[in-house]
Structure formats: structure tokens, C-alpha cells
Coordinates of C-alpha atoms and ligand atoms in Angstrom, one line a residue:
X809 CA 33.3 28.5 -14.3
X810 CA 33.7 28.8 -10.5
X811 CA 36.8 30.8 -9.4
X812 CA 39.4 28.8 -7.6
X813 CA 39.7 30.5 -4.2
X814 CA 43.1 31.5 -3.0
X815 CA 43.3 32.1 0.8
X816 CA 46.1 33.8 2.7
X817 CA 47.3 30.5 3.9
X818 CA 46.6 26.8 4.0
X819 CA 47.9 24.2 6.4
X820 CA 50.9 22.1 5.3
X821 CA 49.9 18.6 6.1
X822 CA 51.4 15.1 6.0
X823 CA 49.4 12.4 4.2
X824 CA 46.2 11.2 5.9
X825 CA 47.7 7.7 6.0
X826 CA 50.8 8.9 7.9
X827 CA 48.4 10.6 10.4
X828 CA 46.3 7.5 10.8
X829 CA 49.4 5.4 11.4
X830 CA 50.6 7.8 14.1
X831 CA 47.2 7.6 15.8
X832 CA 47.0 3.8 15.9
X833 CA 48.6 3.3 19.3
X834 CA 46.2 5.9 20.8
X835 CA 43.3 4.0 19.3
X836 CA 44.6 0.7 20.8
X837 CA 45.4 2.1 24.2
X838 CA 42.5 4.5 24.5
X839 CA 44.9 7.1 25.9
X840 CA 43.7 10.4 24.3
X841 CA 45.0 13.0 26.7
X842 CA 46.7 13.7 30.0
X843 CA 50.3 13.9 29.0
X844 CA 50.1 10.7 26.9
X845 CA 53.0 9.1 24.9
X846 CA 52.4 11.2 21.8
X847 CA 52.4 14.5 23.7
X848 CA 55.7 13.4 25.3
X849 CA 57.1 12.4 22.0
X850 CA 56.0 15.7 20.4
X851 CA 57.7 17.6 23.2
X852 CA 60.9 15.7 22.7
X853 CA 60.9 16.0 18.9
X854 CA 60.3 19.8 19.3
X855 CA 63.2 20.1 21.7
X856 CA 65.4 18.4 19.0
X857 CA 63.9 20.5 16.2
X858 CA 64.5 23.8 18.0
X859 CA 67.6 22.6 19.8
X860 CA 66.2 23.7 23.2
X861 CA 66.4 21.9 26.5
X862 CA 63.0 22.6 28.1
X863 CA 59.6 22.9 26.4
X864 CA 56.0 22.3 27.3
X865 CA 53.2 22.0 24.8
X866 CA 49.8 23.4 25.5
X867 CA 46.4 23.8 23.9
X868 CA 47.2 27.0 21.9
X869 CA 49.6 29.9 21.5
X870 CA 47.3 32.3 23.5
X871 CA 47.3 30.0 26.5
X872 CA 51.1 29.6 26.2
X873 CA 51.4 33.4 26.8
X874 CA 49.0 33.2 29.7
X875 CA 50.8 30.3 31.3
X876 CA 54.1 32.1 30.8
X877 CA 52.7 35.2 32.7
X878 CA 51.4 32.9 35.5
X879 CA 54.5 30.9 35.8
X880 CA 56.5 34.1 36.3
X881 CA 54.0 35.3 38.9
X882 CA 53.5 38.6 37.1
X883 CA 51.1 41.1 38.5
X884 CA 51.0 44.7 37.1
X885 CA 51.8 46.4 33.9
X886 CA 53.3 44.6 30.9
X887 CA 54.9 46.5 28.1
X888 CA 53.9 45.1 24.7
X889 CA 53.7 46.4 21.1
X890 CA 50.4 47.8 19.7
X891 CA 51.1 46.2 16.4
X892 CA 50.4 42.5 17.1
X893 CA 47.5 40.0 17.0
X894 CA 44.9 40.6 19.7
X895 CA 46.0 37.4 21.5
X896 CA 49.2 39.0 22.9
X897 CA 47.2 41.7 24.7
X898 CA 44.2 39.6 25.6
X899 CA 46.5 37.0 27.2
X900 CA 48.0 39.8 29.4
X901 CA 44.5 41.0 30.4
X902 CA 43.2 37.5 31.1
X903 CA 46.0 37.1 33.6
X904 CA 44.9 40.2 35.4
X905 CA 47.8 42.4 34.1
X906 CA 47.6 45.6 32.2
X907 CA 49.0 45.8 28.6
X908 CA 50.9 49.1 28.1
X909 CA 51.4 49.7 24.4
X910 CA 54.7 50.8 23.0
X911 CA 55.3 51.7 19.3
X912 CA 57.0 49.5 16.8
X913 CA 59.8 50.3 14.4
X914 CA 58.5 51.3 11.0
X915 CA 60.9 49.0 9.2
X916 CA 61.2 45.8 11.2
X917 CA 57.6 46.0 12.6
X918 CA 58.9 44.9 16.0
X919 CA 58.7 46.8 19.3
X920 CA 61.1 49.8 19.3
X921 CA 63.5 49.3 22.2
X922 CA 64.3 53.0 22.2
X923 CA 60.7 53.7 23.2
X924 CA 60.4 51.1 26.0
X925 CA 62.0 53.0 28.8
X926 CA 59.7 56.0 28.6
X927 CA 56.8 53.6 29.4
X928 CA 58.4 51.9 32.4
X929 CA 56.5 52.9 35.6
X930 CA 56.6 51.7 39.2
X931 CA 54.0 48.9 38.4
X932 CA 55.8 47.7 35.3
X933 CA 56.8 44.0 35.8
X934 CA 57.6 42.7 32.3
X935 CA 58.1 43.2 28.6
X936 CA 56.1 40.9 26.3
X937 CA 57.7 41.5 22.8
X938 CA 56.6 39.8 19.6
X939 CA 58.8 38.5 16.8
X940 CA 56.4 39.9 14.1
X941 CA 56.0 37.5 11.1
X942 CA 59.0 35.6 12.6
X943 CA 61.4 38.6 12.4
X944 CA 63.6 38.5 15.5
X945 CA 63.2 41.5 17.9
X946 CA 66.2 43.4 19.0
X947 CA 66.7 40.9 21.9
X948 CA 70.0 42.4 23.1
X949 CA 68.5 45.9 23.6
X950 CA 65.4 44.4 25.2
X951 CA 67.5 42.3 27.6
X952 CA 69.6 45.3 28.6
X953 CA 66.5 47.4 29.5
X954 CA 65.0 44.4 31.3
X955 CA 68.1 43.9 33.4
X956 CA 68.4 47.5 34.2
X957 CA 64.8 47.8 35.5
X958 CA 64.6 44.3 36.9
X959 CA 61.8 43.2 34.5
X960 CA 60.9 39.8 33.2
X961 CA 60.9 39.2 29.4
X962 CA 58.4 37.0 27.5
X963 CA 58.7 36.7 23.7
X964 CA 55.5 35.9 21.9
X965 CA 57.1 33.8 19.1
X966 CA 53.7 32.6 17.8
X967 CA 55.1 33.0 14.2
X968 CA 58.7 32.1 15.0
X969 CA 59.0 28.4 14.5
X970 CA 62.4 27.4 13.2
X971 CA 64.2 30.8 13.3
X972 CA 67.8 30.9 14.2
X973 CA 69.3 34.1 15.5
X974 CA 73.1 34.4 16.0
X975 CA 73.4 30.6 16.1
X976 CA 70.7 30.1 18.7
X977 CA 67.0 29.3 18.2
X978 CA 65.1 32.5 18.7
X979 CA 62.8 30.8 21.2
X980 CA 65.8 30.4 23.6
X981 CA 65.7 34.2 24.4
X982 CA 63.9 35.8 27.3
X983 CA 62.6 34.2 30.5
X984 CA 60.0 32.3 28.5
X985 CA 59.2 32.3 24.8
X986 CA 56.0 31.0 23.3
X987 CA 55.1 29.6 19.9
X988 CA 51.8 28.7 18.1
X989 CA 51.0 25.5 16.2
X990 CA 47.6 26.8 14.9
X991 CA 46.4 25.5 11.6
X992 CA 47.7 28.8 9.9
X993 CA 51.2 28.4 11.3
X994 CA 54.4 27.1 9.7
X995 CA 54.3 24.0 11.8
X996 CA 50.7 23.1 12.8
X997 CA 49.0 20.6 15.1
X998 CA 45.5 22.0 14.2
X999 CA 45.5 24.0 17.5
X1000 CA 48.5 24.0 19.8
X1001 CA 51.3 26.0 21.3
X1002 CA 54.3 25.7 23.5
X1003 CA 56.4 27.5 26.1
X1004 CA 60.2 27.3 25.9
X1005 CA 62.6 28.3 28.6
X1006 CA 66.2 27.8 29.7
X1007 CA 64.8 27.3 33.1
X1008 CA 63.8 23.7 33.8
X1009 CA 61.9 24.9 36.9
X1010 CA 59.7 27.3 34.9
X1011 CA 58.8 24.6 32.4
X1012 CA 58.0 22.1 35.2
X1013 CA 55.8 24.8 36.7
X1014 CA 54.0 25.3 33.3
X1015 CA 53.5 21.5 33.1
X1016 CA 51.8 21.6 36.5
X1017 CA 49.8 24.8 35.6
X1018 CA 48.5 23.2 32.4
X1019 CA 47.3 20.2 34.5
X1020 CA 45.0 21.9 37.0
X1021 CA 48.0 22.6 39.3
X1022 CA 48.5 18.9 40.2
X1023 CA 52.1 17.9 41.0
X1024 CA 51.9 14.4 39.4
X1025 CA 51.6 12.7 42.9
X1026 CA 48.0 13.7 43.3
X1027 CA 48.6 16.9 45.2
X1028 CA 47.2 20.2 44.1
X1029 CA 50.2 22.5 44.5
X1030 CA 49.4 25.4 42.2
X1031 CA 46.5 27.4 40.8
X1032 CA 46.2 25.8 37.4
X1033 CA 43.9 25.4 34.5
X1034 CA 43.3 22.8 31.8
X1035 CA 45.9 23.6 29.1
X1036 CA 46.7 20.0 28.1
X1037 CA 47.3 19.1 24.4
X1038 CA 45.5 16.0 23.3
X1039 CA 47.1 13.0 21.7
X1040 CA 45.3 13.7 18.4
X1041 CA 46.8 17.2 18.2
X1042 CA 50.2 15.9 19.1
X1043 CA 50.0 13.2 16.4
X1044 CA 49.2 15.9 13.8
X1045 CA 52.1 18.0 15.0
X1046 CA 54.4 15.0 14.9
X1047 CA 53.6 14.0 11.3
X1048 CA 54.0 17.6 10.2
X1049 CA 57.5 18.1 11.7
X1050 CA 59.3 16.4 8.8
X1051 CA 57.7 18.8 6.3
X1052 CA 59.0 22.0 8.0
X1053 CA 62.3 22.5 6.1
X1054 CA 60.6 21.9 2.7
X1055 CA 57.8 24.3 3.6
X1056 CA 60.3 27.0 4.6
X1057 CA 62.2 26.5 1.3
X1058 CA 59.0 26.8 -0.8
X1059 CA 57.8 29.9 1.0
X1060 CA 61.2 31.5 0.6
X1061 CA 60.8 31.0 -3.2
X1062 CA 57.3 32.5 -3.0
X1063 CA 58.7 35.5 -1.1
X1064 CA 61.4 36.0 -3.8
X1065 CA 58.9 35.8 -6.6
X1066 CA 56.6 38.3 -5.1
X1067 CA 59.5 40.7 -4.3
X1068 CA 60.9 40.4 -7.8
X1069 CA 57.6 41.5 -9.2
X1070 CA 56.6 44.2 -6.7
X1071 CA 59.8 45.8 -5.4
X1072 CA 60.1 48.3 -8.2
X1073 CA 56.8 49.8 -7.3
X1074 CA 57.8 52.8 -5.2
X1075 CA 54.6 52.9 -3.1
X1076 CA 55.0 49.2 -2.0
X1077 CA 57.0 48.5 1.1
X1078 CA 58.5 45.3 2.6
X1079 CA 59.5 44.3 6.2
X1080 CA 63.2 44.8 6.9
X1081 CA 64.4 41.3 7.4
X1082 CA 67.6 39.2 7.5
X1083 CA 66.9 36.3 5.2
X1084 CA 69.0 34.0 7.5
X1085 CA 66.7 34.7 10.5
X1086 CA 63.2 34.5 9.0
X1087 CA 60.9 31.6 8.2
X1088 CA 58.9 33.2 5.4
X1089 CA 55.6 32.0 6.8
X1090 CA 53.9 35.3 6.1
X1091 CA 54.2 37.6 3.0
X1092 CA 53.5 41.1 4.3
X1093 CA 53.5 44.2 2.0
X1094 CA 52.6 47.8 2.8
X1095 CA 50.7 50.2 0.6
X1096 CA 50.8 54.0 0.6
X1097 CA 47.4 54.4 2.2
X1098 CA 44.4 52.6 3.7
X1099 CA 42.4 53.7 0.7
X1100 CA 44.8 52.0 -1.7
X1101 CA 44.8 48.9 0.5
X1102 CA 41.0 48.7 0.5
X1103 CA 41.1 49.0 -3.3
X1104 CA 43.7 46.3 -3.7
X1105 CA 41.8 43.9 -1.4
X1106 CA 38.5 44.6 -3.4
X1107 CA 40.3 43.9 -6.7
X1108 CA 41.9 40.7 -5.4
X1109 CA 38.6 39.5 -3.8
X1110 CA 36.9 39.9 -7.2
X1111 CA 39.3 37.2 -8.5
X1112 CA 38.7 34.9 -5.5
X1113 CA 41.9 35.9 -3.8
X1114 CA 41.8 36.6 -0.1
X1115 CA 44.8 38.3 1.5
X1116 CA 44.5 39.2 5.3
X1117 CA 45.0 42.4 7.2
X1118 CA 47.6 41.1 9.7
X1119 CA 47.5 43.1 12.0
X1120 CA 44.5 45.4 12.0
X1121 CA 43.6 47.5 13.9
X1122 CA 46.5 48.8 16.0
X1123 CA 45.6 47.4 19.4
X1124 CA 45.4 50.8 21.2
X1125 CA 42.3 51.3 18.9
X1126 CA 40.4 48.2 20.0
X1127 CA 37.4 49.2 22.1
X1128 CA 38.2 46.9 25.1
X1129 CA 41.9 48.0 25.1
X1130 CA 41.5 51.6 24.2
X1131 CA 44.5 53.5 25.4
X1132 CA 44.3 57.2 24.6
X1133 CA 47.5 58.0 26.4
X1134 CA 49.8 56.0 24.3
X1135 CA 51.5 57.4 21.2
X1136 CA 52.0 54.7 18.6
X1137 CA 52.0 56.4 15.2
X1138 CA 54.0 53.7 13.4
X1139 CA 51.7 51.0 14.7
X1140 CA 48.6 52.9 13.6
X1141 CA 50.1 53.7 10.2
X1142 CA 51.3 50.1 9.6
X1143 CA 48.0 48.6 10.7
X1144 CA 46.1 50.7 8.2
X1145 CA 48.3 49.9 5.2
X1146 CA 49.6 46.3 5.6
X1147 CA 48.3 43.1 4.0
X1148 CA 49.7 39.6 4.0
X1149 CA 49.5 38.0 0.6
X1150 CA 48.8 34.3 0.0
X1151 CA 51.8 32.1 0.7
X1152 CA 51.3 28.3 1.0
X1153 CA 51.7 25.0 -0.9
X1154 CA 49.0 25.9 -3.5
X1155 CA 50.5 29.2 -4.5
X1156 CA 52.3 28.7 -7.8
X1157 CA 54.2 31.1 -10.1
X1158 CA 51.0 31.8 -12.1
X1159 CA 49.1 32.8 -9.0
X1160 CA 51.9 35.0 -7.8
X1161 CA 52.0 36.7 -11.3
X1162 CA 48.2 37.2 -11.2
X1163 CA 48.3 38.7 -7.7
X1164 CA 51.2 40.9 -8.6
X1165 CA 49.5 42.1 -11.8
X1166 CA 46.3 43.0 -9.9
X1167 CA 48.3 44.9 -7.3
X1168 CA 50.5 46.7 -9.8
X1169 CA 47.4 47.7 -11.9
X1170 CA 45.5 48.9 -8.8
X1171 CA 48.2 51.0 -7.2
X1172 CA 49.0 52.8 -10.4
X1173 CA 45.4 53.5 -11.3
Ligands
T4K2642 N1 50.5 35.9 19.1 C1 50.5 36.2 17.8 C2 51.5 37.3 17.4 C3 49.6 35.6 16.9 O1 49.7 36.0 15.6 C4 48.8 34.6 17.4 C5 47.8 34.0 16.5 C6 48.8 34.3 18.8 C7 49.7 34.9 19.6 C8 47.9 33.2 19.3 O2 48.2 31.9 18.9 P1 46.9 30.8 18.8 O3 46.2 31.0 20.1 O4 46.1 31.2 17.7 O5 47.7 29.5 18.7 C9 44.8 33.6 12.5 C10 44.9 32.5 13.6 O6 43.7 32.1 14.1 C11 45.8 32.9 14.7 O7 46.4 31.7 15.2 C12 47.0 33.8 14.2 N2 47.8 34.3 15.3 C13 46.5 35.0 13.4 C14 47.6 35.9 12.9 O8 45.8 34.5 12.3 P2 42.6 34.4 11.3 O9 41.4 35.0 11.9 O10 43.2 35.1 10.2 O11 42.3 32.9 10.8 P3 41.4 32.5 9.6 O12 40.5 31.4 10.2 O13 40.7 33.6 8.9 O14 42.4 31.7 8.6 C15 43.1 32.4 7.6 C16 43.0 31.5 6.4 O15 43.7 30.3 6.6 C17 41.6 31.2 6.0 O16 41.1 32.1 5.1 C18 41.7 29.8 5.3 C19 43.0 29.2 6.0 N3 42.7 28.2 7.0 C20 42.3 28.5 8.2 C21 42.0 27.6 9.2 C22 41.6 28.0 10.6 C23 42.7 26.9 6.6 O17 43.0 26.6 5.4 N4 42.4 25.9 7.5 C24 42.1 26.2 8.8 O18 41.8 25.3 9.6 O19 43.5 34.2 12.5

């Protein structure tokens, strides 16, 4: 009998009929892109969902970071964690800036505010921090440092859909926050992303930048690109919005089930989180060494189970980004020992039990 494959994630999707229904007006009008009615509706529903005032959707979460950098006119060094997805650093580089890696905290996995100031040089223009696996950064400490040194702050909130922190949506923090709606994210539009800001001016600029720099009156007023979301992607995002609360609830249960089964194993570690400010879209665990991690992955793979090494490697070790001067032991250690376990609609209690049994057996062998 063929093994049922279990991947790290699977998109949460509304019914195909609901999607078709949402697309009907686009089929009738023939409007498929260029800030069409579905994109405008997606933006407005996202503003309601996140309770934010100004938001612009774009083609993906990587471009959202690039547009944030461009909208803030940043040129120079940008401080960012070494423990993140490659997109955070590559977006910085694509905008002609230099990523300067700072270590993360070993428990929250987020950039360590205590280590930021030592990396601030005369060319430092911003901090681009990441809410890793949706866990809010220490935004107060980061803001204090940024104010003191006159730096801009971008939060890469690719994972951080629907996270409230001290009564405010986490995407409200910083000069600009970004989010991803990639197929693997809590709320997905297939591909997609957004920039959020308290500044109406910055979001208006991002809307111009995503549309070749046109101002809406036919004048080219900025150096833009094509970052427009299509009506098809917006329609998918729109039909998936109503699922979000249910998805979070389910993933929270999955999280608790894994923890119950694994937390008594001394060599397994968990991210330090506050359950009230977390969306449970990822299920990261750490092992005691890379050797054990590779064994665990091999044993799971034998059973058709595919966890993912988010994030590996530590970005200072990526050839194109190699930074020998930075000292990021926590990031390097985490990247070598962390895996995200399957967490999505098709993960039931039996699957969690099976995965936990394999891990328990392997780490104690
Ligand atoms: N900043 C951070 C901190 C990020 O984590 C990311 C993206 C970004 C910025 C940039 O946002 P985007 O530009 O991507 O919007 C995934 C995603 O591609 C990426 O979005 C995500 N972070 C990263 C953490 O993970 P992979 O290489 O693991 O994806 P993949 O294709 O192996 O998918 C994982 C599993 O999901 C598959 O085994 C099966 C399932 N899957 C995947 C896709 C694409 C599906 O069931 N359906 C699908 O369509 O990168």
C-alpha cells in the first residue's frame, strides 16, 4: 500500500465553488488586474481583519519588503537577524542595501535587541526585524534603539497574520510591516503579500511604486516596478479570509497535542511564546544536535512524513551573503537543530501520535 504523504503544511482553502463564485464578476468584466475591484475589496477586508488603517497588497511577501525599503528611501546598511528565511536578506540586497546580521535570542528566536547597538555604524539606516513563526519581536526595545539612532524600522511579518500584541495588531508596529499570503501561510492567496503602515503617505507611495511609479493620472512620478496583485489572487485571498479563525483554533490544538507528547523529553526544545500573541501557523521544535535532527528527518521521511528545516542555514553562512565578521552563535546553533513539524488541516491526532512516537524513539536511541 502506498504511504500517505504528510507535508509540513498544506494550504487552507475555501470550497472551489466559493472561489468560482468570487471570480464570476472578473470573468464578466474581463478585469483581471490593475487595482481591480477584487484587489480593492481584499485590501479593505484585510484592513478590517487586522484592524489597521492603511494597507497595500502586492505580488508576494518578498516584494513587500523591497517596496517598504524603497518607500522609505533607504540606502546603506540594514540590521537584520541571521535566523530568518532568505527572502528577508535578499530583499535588502535587491534594493541595493547591505544586510548586517545580528544574533537572535535562543529562546524567542527573534532578533536580540541587546545586540543591535553594537552593529550600528555610520551607514546604518534601518532595522528589519522578523516576527519569527509569528512570535512578536521585542518591539518596545527595538523602537527605543531606532529612535535613539534615528533609524527606520521595518517588520518582516511574513508569518504574522492575525497576531495581536498588547491590544494592537502586530503589523501596526514599525514604520512599515509586511506580511505574506503565500500558499504555505496561515492566510493564503496562492502568492501574495502586503505592506501595512500607520502612514497613509507611505502606503500611497507603495501603491504608486507597485504600479510602475504612475500616479493614477497618467504621470510617472516615482521609480516603480510591477508589484500588482491580480484579481485571481485577490479572489482566493478573499474566500480564505473567513477560514482564518478556525484554522488558528485547529493549529492551536495541534500545537498542544505535540507539546503534550514531546515536552517531557529533555533534549527537545520549544520556542518561548505567549499563547495570546501567536498564530500557531508553524510547529517548530529543536533537537540537541544536527546529527539527531538528520536522524529524525530520515526516520520521518521513511514513513512519508516531511518536516522542513525552517530556517536553514543561518544566513551568514549562505555563500552570497557570507559575513565572516558577524558573531551569531545562537542563530547558527538554532539553524542546525530546528525543524518544523507538519501542522495543517490534514494532521489528525493519529498523525501527531505517529510523528511523536518516531521522534521519541529516535532521540532516545
Ligand atoms: N520573510 C519570511 C520570514 C518568510 O518566511 C518568507 C517566506 C518571506 C519573507 C517571503 O514571503 P513570500 O515572498 O514567499 O510571500 C516556503 C515558502 O515558499 C515561503 O513563502 C516561506 N517564507 C518559507 C518559510 O517557506 P518552501 O521552500 O518550504 O516551500 P515548499 O514549496 O517546499 O512548501 C512546503 C510544503 O508546503 C510542501 O512540501 C507542500 C506544501 N505546499 C506548498 C506549496 C507551494 C502545498 O501544499 N501547496 C503549495 O502550493 O518555502
